[in-house]
PDB file of C-alpha atoms in Angstrom:
ATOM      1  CA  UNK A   1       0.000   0.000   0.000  1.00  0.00           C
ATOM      2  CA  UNK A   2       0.961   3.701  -1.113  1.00  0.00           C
ATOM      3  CA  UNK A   3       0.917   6.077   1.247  1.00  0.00           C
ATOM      4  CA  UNK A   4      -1.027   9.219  -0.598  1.00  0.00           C
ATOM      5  CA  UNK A   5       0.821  12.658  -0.397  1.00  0.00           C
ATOM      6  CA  UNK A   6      -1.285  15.424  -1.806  1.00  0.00           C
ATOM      7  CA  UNK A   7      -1.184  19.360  -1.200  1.00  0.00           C
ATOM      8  CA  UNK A   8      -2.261  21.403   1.888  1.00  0.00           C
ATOM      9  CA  UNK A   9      -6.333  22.296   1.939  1.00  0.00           C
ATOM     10  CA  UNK A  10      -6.956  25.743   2.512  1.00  0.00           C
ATOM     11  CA  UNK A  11      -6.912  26.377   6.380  1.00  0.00           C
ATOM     12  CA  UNK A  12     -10.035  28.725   5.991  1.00  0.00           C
ATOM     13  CA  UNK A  13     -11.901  25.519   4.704  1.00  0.00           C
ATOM     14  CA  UNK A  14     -11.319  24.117   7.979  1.00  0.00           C
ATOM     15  CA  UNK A  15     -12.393  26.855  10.160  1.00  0.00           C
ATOM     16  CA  UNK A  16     -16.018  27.176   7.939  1.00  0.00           C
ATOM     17  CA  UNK A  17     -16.610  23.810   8.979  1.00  0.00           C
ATOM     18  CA  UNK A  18     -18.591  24.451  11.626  1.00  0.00           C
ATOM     19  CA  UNK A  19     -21.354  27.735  11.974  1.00  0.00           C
ATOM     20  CA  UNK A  20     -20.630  29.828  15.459  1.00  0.00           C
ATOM     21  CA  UNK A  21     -24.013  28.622  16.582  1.00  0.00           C
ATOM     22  CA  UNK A  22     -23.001  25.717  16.245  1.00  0.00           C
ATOM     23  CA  UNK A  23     -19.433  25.847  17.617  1.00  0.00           C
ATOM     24  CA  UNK A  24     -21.138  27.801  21.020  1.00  0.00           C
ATOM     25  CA  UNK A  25     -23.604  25.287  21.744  1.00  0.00           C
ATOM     26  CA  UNK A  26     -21.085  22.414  21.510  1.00  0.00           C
ATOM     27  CA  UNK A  27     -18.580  24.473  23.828  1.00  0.00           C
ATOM     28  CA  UNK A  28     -15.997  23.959  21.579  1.00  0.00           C
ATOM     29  CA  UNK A  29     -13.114  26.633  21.622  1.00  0.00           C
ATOM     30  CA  UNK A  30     -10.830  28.080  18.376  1.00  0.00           C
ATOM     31  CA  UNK A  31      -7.968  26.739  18.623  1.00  0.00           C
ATOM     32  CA  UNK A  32      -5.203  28.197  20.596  1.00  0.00           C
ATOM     33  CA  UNK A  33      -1.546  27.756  21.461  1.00  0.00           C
ATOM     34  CA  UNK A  34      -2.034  25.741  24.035  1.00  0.00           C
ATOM     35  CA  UNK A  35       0.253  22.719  24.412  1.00  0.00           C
ATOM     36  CA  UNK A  36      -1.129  19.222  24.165  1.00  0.00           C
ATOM     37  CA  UNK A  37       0.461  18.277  27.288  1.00  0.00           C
ATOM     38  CA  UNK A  38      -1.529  16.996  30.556  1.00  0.00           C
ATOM     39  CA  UNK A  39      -1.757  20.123  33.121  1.00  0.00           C
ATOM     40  CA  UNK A  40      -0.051  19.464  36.500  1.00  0.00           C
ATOM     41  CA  UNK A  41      -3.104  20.238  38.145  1.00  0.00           C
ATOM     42  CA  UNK A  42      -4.410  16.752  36.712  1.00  0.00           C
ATOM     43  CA  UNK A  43      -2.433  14.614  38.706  1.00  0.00           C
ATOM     44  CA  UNK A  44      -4.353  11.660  40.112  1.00  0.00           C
ATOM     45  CA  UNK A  45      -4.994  12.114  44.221  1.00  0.00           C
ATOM     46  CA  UNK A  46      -3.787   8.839  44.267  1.00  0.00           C
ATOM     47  CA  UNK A  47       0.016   9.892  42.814  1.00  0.00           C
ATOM     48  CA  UNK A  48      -0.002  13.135  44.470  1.00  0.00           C
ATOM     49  CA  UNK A  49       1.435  12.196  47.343  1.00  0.00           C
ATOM     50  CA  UNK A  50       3.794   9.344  46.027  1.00  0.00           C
ATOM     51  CA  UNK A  51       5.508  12.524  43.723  1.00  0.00           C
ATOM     52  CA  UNK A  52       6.105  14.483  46.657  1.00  0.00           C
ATOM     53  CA  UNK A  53       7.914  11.947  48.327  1.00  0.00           C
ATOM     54  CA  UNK A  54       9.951  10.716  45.981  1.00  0.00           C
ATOM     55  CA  UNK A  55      10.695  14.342  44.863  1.00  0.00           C
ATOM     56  CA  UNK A  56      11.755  15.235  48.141  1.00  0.00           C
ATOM     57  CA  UNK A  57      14.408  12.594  48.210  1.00  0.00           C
ATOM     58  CA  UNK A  58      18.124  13.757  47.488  1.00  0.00           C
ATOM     59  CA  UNK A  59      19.885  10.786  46.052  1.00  0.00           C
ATOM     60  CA  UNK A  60      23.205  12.684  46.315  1.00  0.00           C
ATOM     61  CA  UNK A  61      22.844  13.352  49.920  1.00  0.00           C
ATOM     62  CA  UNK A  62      22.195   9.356  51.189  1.00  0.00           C
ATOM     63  CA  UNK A  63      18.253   9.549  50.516  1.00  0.00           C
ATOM     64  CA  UNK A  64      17.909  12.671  52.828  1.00  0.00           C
ATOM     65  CA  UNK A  65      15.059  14.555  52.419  1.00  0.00           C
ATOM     66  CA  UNK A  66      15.048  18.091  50.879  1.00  0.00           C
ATOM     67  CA  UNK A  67      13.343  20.906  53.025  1.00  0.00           C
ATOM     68  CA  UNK A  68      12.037  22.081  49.949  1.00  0.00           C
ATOM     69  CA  UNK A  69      11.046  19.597  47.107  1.00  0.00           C
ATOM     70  CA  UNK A  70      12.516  20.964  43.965  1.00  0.00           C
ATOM     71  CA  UNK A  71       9.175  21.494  41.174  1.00  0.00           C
ATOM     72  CA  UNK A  72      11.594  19.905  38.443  1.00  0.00           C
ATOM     73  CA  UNK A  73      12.048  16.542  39.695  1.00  0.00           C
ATOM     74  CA  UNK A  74       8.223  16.510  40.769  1.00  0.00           C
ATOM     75  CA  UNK A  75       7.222  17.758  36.944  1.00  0.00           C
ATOM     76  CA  UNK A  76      10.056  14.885  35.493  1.00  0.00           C
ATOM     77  CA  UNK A  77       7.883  12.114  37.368  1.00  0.00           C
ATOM     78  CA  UNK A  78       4.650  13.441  36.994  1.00  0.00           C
ATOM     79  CA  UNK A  79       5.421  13.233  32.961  1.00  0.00           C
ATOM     80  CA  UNK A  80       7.083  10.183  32.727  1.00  0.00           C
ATOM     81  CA  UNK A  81       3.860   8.867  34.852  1.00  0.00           C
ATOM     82  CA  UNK A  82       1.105  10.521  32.615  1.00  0.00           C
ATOM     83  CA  UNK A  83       2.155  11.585  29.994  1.00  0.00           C
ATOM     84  CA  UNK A  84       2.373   9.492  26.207  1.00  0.00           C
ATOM     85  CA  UNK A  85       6.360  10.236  25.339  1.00  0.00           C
ATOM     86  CA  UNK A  86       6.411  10.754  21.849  1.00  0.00           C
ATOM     87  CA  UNK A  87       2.933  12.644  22.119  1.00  0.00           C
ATOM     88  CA  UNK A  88       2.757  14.440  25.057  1.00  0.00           C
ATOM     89  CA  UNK A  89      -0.817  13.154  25.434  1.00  0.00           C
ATOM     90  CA  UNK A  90      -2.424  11.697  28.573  1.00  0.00           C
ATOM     91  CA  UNK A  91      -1.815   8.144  28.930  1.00  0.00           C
ATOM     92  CA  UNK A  92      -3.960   5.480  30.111  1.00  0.00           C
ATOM     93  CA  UNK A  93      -3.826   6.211  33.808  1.00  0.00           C
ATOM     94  CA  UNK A  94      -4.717   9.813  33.349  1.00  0.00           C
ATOM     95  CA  UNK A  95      -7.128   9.365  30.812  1.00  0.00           C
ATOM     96  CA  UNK A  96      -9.105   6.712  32.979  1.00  0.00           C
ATOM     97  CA  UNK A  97      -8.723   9.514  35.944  1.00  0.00           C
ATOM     98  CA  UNK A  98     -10.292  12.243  33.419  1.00  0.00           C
ATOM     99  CA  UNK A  99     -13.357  10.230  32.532  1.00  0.00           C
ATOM    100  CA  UNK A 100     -14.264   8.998  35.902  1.00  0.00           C
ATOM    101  CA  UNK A 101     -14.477  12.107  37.887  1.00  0.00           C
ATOM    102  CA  UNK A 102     -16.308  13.518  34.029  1.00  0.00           C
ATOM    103  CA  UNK A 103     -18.715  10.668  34.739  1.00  0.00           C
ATOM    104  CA  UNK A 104     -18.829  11.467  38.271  1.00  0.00           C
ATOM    105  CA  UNK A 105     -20.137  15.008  37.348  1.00  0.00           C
ATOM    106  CA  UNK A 106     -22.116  14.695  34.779  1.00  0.00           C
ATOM    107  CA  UNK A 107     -24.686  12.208  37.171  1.00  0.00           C
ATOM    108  CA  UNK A 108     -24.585  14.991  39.832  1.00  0.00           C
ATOM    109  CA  UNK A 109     -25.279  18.239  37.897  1.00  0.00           C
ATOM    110  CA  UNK A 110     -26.183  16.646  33.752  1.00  0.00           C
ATOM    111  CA  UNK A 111     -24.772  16.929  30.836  1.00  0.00           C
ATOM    112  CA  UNK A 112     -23.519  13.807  28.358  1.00  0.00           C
ATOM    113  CA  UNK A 113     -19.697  12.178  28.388  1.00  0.00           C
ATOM    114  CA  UNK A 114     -18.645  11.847  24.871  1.00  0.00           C
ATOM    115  CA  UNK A 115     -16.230   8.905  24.182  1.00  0.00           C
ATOM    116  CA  UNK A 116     -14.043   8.504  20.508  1.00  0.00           C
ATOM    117  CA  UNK A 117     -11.733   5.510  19.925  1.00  0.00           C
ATOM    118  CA  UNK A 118      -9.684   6.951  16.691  1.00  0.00           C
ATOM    119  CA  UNK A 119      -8.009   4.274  15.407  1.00  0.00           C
ATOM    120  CA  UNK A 120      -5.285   5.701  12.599  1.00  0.00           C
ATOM    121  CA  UNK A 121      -5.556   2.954  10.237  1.00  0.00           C
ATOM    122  CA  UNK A 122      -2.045   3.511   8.082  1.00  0.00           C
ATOM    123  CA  UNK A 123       0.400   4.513  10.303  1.00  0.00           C
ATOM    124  CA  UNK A 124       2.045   1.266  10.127  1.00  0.00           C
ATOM    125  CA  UNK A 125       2.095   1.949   5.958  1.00  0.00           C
ATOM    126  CA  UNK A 126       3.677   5.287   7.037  1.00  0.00           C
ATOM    127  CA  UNK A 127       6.101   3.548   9.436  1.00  0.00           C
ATOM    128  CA  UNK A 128       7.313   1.315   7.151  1.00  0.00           C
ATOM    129  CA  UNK A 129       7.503   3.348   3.873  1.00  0.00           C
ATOM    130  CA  UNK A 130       8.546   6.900   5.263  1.00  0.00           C
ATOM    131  CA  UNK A 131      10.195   5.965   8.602  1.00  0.00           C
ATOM    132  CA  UNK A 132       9.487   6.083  12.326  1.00  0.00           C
ATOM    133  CA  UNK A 133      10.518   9.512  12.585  1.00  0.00           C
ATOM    134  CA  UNK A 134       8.041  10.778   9.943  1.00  0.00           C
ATOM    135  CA  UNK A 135       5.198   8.381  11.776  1.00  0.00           C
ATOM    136  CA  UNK A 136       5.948   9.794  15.198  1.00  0.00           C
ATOM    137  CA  UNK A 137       5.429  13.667  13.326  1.00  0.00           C
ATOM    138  CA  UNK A 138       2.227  12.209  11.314  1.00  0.00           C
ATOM    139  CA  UNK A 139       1.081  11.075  14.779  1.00  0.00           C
ATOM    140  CA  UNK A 140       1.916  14.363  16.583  1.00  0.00           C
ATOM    141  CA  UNK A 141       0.184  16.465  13.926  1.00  0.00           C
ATOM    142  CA  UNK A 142      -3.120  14.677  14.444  1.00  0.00           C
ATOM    143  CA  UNK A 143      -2.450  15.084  18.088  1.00  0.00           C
ATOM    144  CA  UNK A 144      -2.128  18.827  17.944  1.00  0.00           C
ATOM    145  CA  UNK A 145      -5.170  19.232  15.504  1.00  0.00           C
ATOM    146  CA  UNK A 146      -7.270  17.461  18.159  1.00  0.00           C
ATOM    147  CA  UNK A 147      -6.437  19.379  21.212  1.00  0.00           C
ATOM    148  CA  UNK A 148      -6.327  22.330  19.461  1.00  0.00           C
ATOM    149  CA  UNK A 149     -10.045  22.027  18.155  1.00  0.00           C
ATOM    150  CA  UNK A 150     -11.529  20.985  21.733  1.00  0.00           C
ATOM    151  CA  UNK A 151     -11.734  22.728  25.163  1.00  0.00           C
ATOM    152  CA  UNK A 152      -8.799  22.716  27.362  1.00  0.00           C
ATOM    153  CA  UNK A 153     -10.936  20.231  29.843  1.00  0.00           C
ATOM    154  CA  UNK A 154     -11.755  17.736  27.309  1.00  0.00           C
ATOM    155  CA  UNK A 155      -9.015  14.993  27.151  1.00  0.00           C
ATOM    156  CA  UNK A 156      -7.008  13.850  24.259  1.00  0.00           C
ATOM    157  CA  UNK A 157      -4.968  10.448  25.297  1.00  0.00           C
ATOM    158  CA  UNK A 158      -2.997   8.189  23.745  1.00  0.00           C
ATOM    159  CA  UNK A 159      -3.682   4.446  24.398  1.00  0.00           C
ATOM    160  CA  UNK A 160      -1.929   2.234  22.004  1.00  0.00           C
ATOM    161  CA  UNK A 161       0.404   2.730  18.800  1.00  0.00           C
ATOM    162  CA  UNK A 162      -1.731   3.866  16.167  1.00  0.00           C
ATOM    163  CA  UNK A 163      -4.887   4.682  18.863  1.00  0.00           C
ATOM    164  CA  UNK A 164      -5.884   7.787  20.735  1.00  0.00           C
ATOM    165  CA  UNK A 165      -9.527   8.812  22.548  1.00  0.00           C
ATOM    166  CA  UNK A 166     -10.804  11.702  22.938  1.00  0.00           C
ATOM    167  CA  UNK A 167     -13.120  12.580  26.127  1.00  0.00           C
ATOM    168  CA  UNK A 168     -15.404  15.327  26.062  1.00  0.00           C
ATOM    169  CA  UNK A 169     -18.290  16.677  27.404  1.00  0.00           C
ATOM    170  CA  UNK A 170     -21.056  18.296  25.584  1.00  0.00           C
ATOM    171  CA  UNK A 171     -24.770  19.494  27.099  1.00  0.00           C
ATOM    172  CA  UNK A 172     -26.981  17.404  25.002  1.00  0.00           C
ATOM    173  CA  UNK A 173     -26.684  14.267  22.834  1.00  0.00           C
ATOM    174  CA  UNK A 174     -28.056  15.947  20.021  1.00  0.00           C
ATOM    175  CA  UNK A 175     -24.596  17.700  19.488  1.00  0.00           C
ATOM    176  CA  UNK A 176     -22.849  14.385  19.251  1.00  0.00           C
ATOM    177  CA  UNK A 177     -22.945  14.380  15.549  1.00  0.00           C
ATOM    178  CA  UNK A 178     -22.016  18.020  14.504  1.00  0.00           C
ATOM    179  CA  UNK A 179     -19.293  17.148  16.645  1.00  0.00           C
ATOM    180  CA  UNK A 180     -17.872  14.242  15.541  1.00  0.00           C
ATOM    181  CA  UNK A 181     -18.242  15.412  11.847  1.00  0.00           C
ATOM    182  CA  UNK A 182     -15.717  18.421  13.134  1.00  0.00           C
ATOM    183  CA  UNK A 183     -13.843  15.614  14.061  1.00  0.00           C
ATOM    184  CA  UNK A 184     -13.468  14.016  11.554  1.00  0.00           C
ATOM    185  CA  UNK A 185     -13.193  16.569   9.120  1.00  0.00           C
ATOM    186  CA  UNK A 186      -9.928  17.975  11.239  1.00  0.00           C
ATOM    187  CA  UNK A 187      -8.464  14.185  10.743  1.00  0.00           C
ATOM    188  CA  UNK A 188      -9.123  14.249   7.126  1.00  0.00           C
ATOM    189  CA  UNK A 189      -6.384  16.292   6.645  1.00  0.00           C
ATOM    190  CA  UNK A 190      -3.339  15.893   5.264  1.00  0.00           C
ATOM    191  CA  UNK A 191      -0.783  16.231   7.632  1.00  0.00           C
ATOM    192  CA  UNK A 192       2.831  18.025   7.298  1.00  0.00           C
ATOM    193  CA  UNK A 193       5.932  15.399   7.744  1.00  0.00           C
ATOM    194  CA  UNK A 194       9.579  15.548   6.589  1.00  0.00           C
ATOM    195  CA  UNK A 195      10.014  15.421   3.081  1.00  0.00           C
ATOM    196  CA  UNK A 196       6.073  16.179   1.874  1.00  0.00           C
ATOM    197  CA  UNK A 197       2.638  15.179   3.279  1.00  0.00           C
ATOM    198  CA  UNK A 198       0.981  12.282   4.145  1.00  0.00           C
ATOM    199  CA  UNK A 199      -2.863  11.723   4.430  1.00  0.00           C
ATOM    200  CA  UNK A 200      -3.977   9.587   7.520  1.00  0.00           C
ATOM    201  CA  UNK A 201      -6.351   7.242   7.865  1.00  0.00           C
ATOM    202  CA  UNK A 202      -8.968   7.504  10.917  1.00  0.00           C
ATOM    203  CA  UNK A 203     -11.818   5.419  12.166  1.00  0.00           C
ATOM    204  CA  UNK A 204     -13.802   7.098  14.408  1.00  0.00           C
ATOM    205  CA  UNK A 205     -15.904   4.856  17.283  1.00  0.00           C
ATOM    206  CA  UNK A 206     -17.831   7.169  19.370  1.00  0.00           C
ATOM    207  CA  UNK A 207     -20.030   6.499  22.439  1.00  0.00           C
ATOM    208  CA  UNK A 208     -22.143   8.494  24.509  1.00  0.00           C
ATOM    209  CA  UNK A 209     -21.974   6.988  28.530  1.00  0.00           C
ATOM    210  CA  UNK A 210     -24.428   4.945  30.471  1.00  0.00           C
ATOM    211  CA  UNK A 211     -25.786   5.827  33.641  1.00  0.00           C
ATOM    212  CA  UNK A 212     -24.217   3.097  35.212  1.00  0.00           C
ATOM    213  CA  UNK A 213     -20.719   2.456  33.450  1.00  0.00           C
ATOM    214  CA  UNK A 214     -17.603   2.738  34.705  1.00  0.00           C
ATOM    215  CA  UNK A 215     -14.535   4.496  32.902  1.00  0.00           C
ATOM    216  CA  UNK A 216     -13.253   1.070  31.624  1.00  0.00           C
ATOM    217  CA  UNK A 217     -16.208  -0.031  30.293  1.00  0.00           C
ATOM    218  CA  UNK A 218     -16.731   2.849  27.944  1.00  0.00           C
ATOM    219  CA  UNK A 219     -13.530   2.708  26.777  1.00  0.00           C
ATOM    220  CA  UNK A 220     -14.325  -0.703  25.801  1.00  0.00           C
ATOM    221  CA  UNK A 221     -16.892   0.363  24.073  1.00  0.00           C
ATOM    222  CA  UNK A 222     -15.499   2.611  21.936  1.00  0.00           C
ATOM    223  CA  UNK A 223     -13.022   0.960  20.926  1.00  0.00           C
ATOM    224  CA  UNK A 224     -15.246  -1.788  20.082  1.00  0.00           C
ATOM    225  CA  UNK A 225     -17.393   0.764  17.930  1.00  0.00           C
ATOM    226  CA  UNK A 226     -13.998   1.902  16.034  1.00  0.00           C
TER     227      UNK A 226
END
């Protein structure tokens, strides 16, 4: 299989894809220069305090503690532990965080969890043909496209080679469409890589959550709708 390389749509294409009506009722931000990195603030409770120990440990002084935990060594572990390393996405263990306390809120005060399993079908074709190196930018360009196009609280995560999911939260299911098309249409483009551009291939599996479910089970889900 070929990958296809083809030139750049017009970026004002793009932005007419979606009416401001519609853009406002789905919540959905322009997109911004924000990085696509996890926020600090996001750390699980349940890691909190296991970073702050272990950060306050100096290795060069026989596993004394520091008065003062230094922020650098508590940042270096809090990204090694949540963060995707060649995205800069959430991982698994902060995206199953993210959903739960979503789910959490949404059954106190409304609203509708909105679950997509992207699978990006050729990124193995782009491996092998172009290179890791120009797979690992194909794979960061979708990744910025995505974050960039949703609200800072809405999660983009990275869950297996060629997969991401994207959690977000919208006020009523009838929105669930207009948004996924803007989805879509954002993947459907071709993205920038070293020597030209490649056009990726993404299945989209979306799922609005139960009542009842747990995080885990609507990941399954989706990824079983994908």
């Amino acid at each position: 299989m070929r990958i296809k390389r083809t030139v750049s749509k017009s970026d004002t294409a793009r932005r007419e894809l979606a009416s401001e009506p519609t853009a406002t009722a789905l919540k959905v931000l322009a997109p911004s220069a924000r990085s696509s990195a996890p926020k600090r603030d996001a750390v699980p409770a349940s890691l909190e305090a296991m970073f702050q120990e272990i950060s306050s440990v100096d290795p060069s002084d026989g596993g004394a503690t520091r008065a003062t935990p230094p922020a650098t060594r508590y940042d270096d572990l809090w990204q090694l532990s949540l963060a995707d390393p060649v995205t800069g996405l959430a991982n698994r263990m902060l995206l199953l965080d993210r959903l739960t306390r979503e789910l959490t809120r949404c059954r106190r005060h409304g609203g509708c969890v909105v679950v997509a399993h992207i699978d990006l079908g050729n990124l193995k074709d782009i491996n092998d043909q172009l290179g890791y190196p120009s797979g690992n930018e194909a794979l960061r360009g979708v990744s910025r496209r995505l974050t960039s196009m949703l609200r800072g609280e809405d999660t983009v995560s990275r869950v297996g080679e060629s997969e991401l999911v994207a959690v977000m939260t919208i006020e009523n299911e009838r929105f669930v469409g207009p948004l996924m098309q803007r989805v879509q249409d954002v993947l459907d483009d071709p993205i920038s890589v070293s020597g030209g551009r490649v056009q990726v291939s993404a299945n989209l599996g979306t799922v609005t959550a139960g009542s009842a479910e747990s995080a885990e089970e609507v990941l399954a889900r989706a990824g079983d709708a994908a």
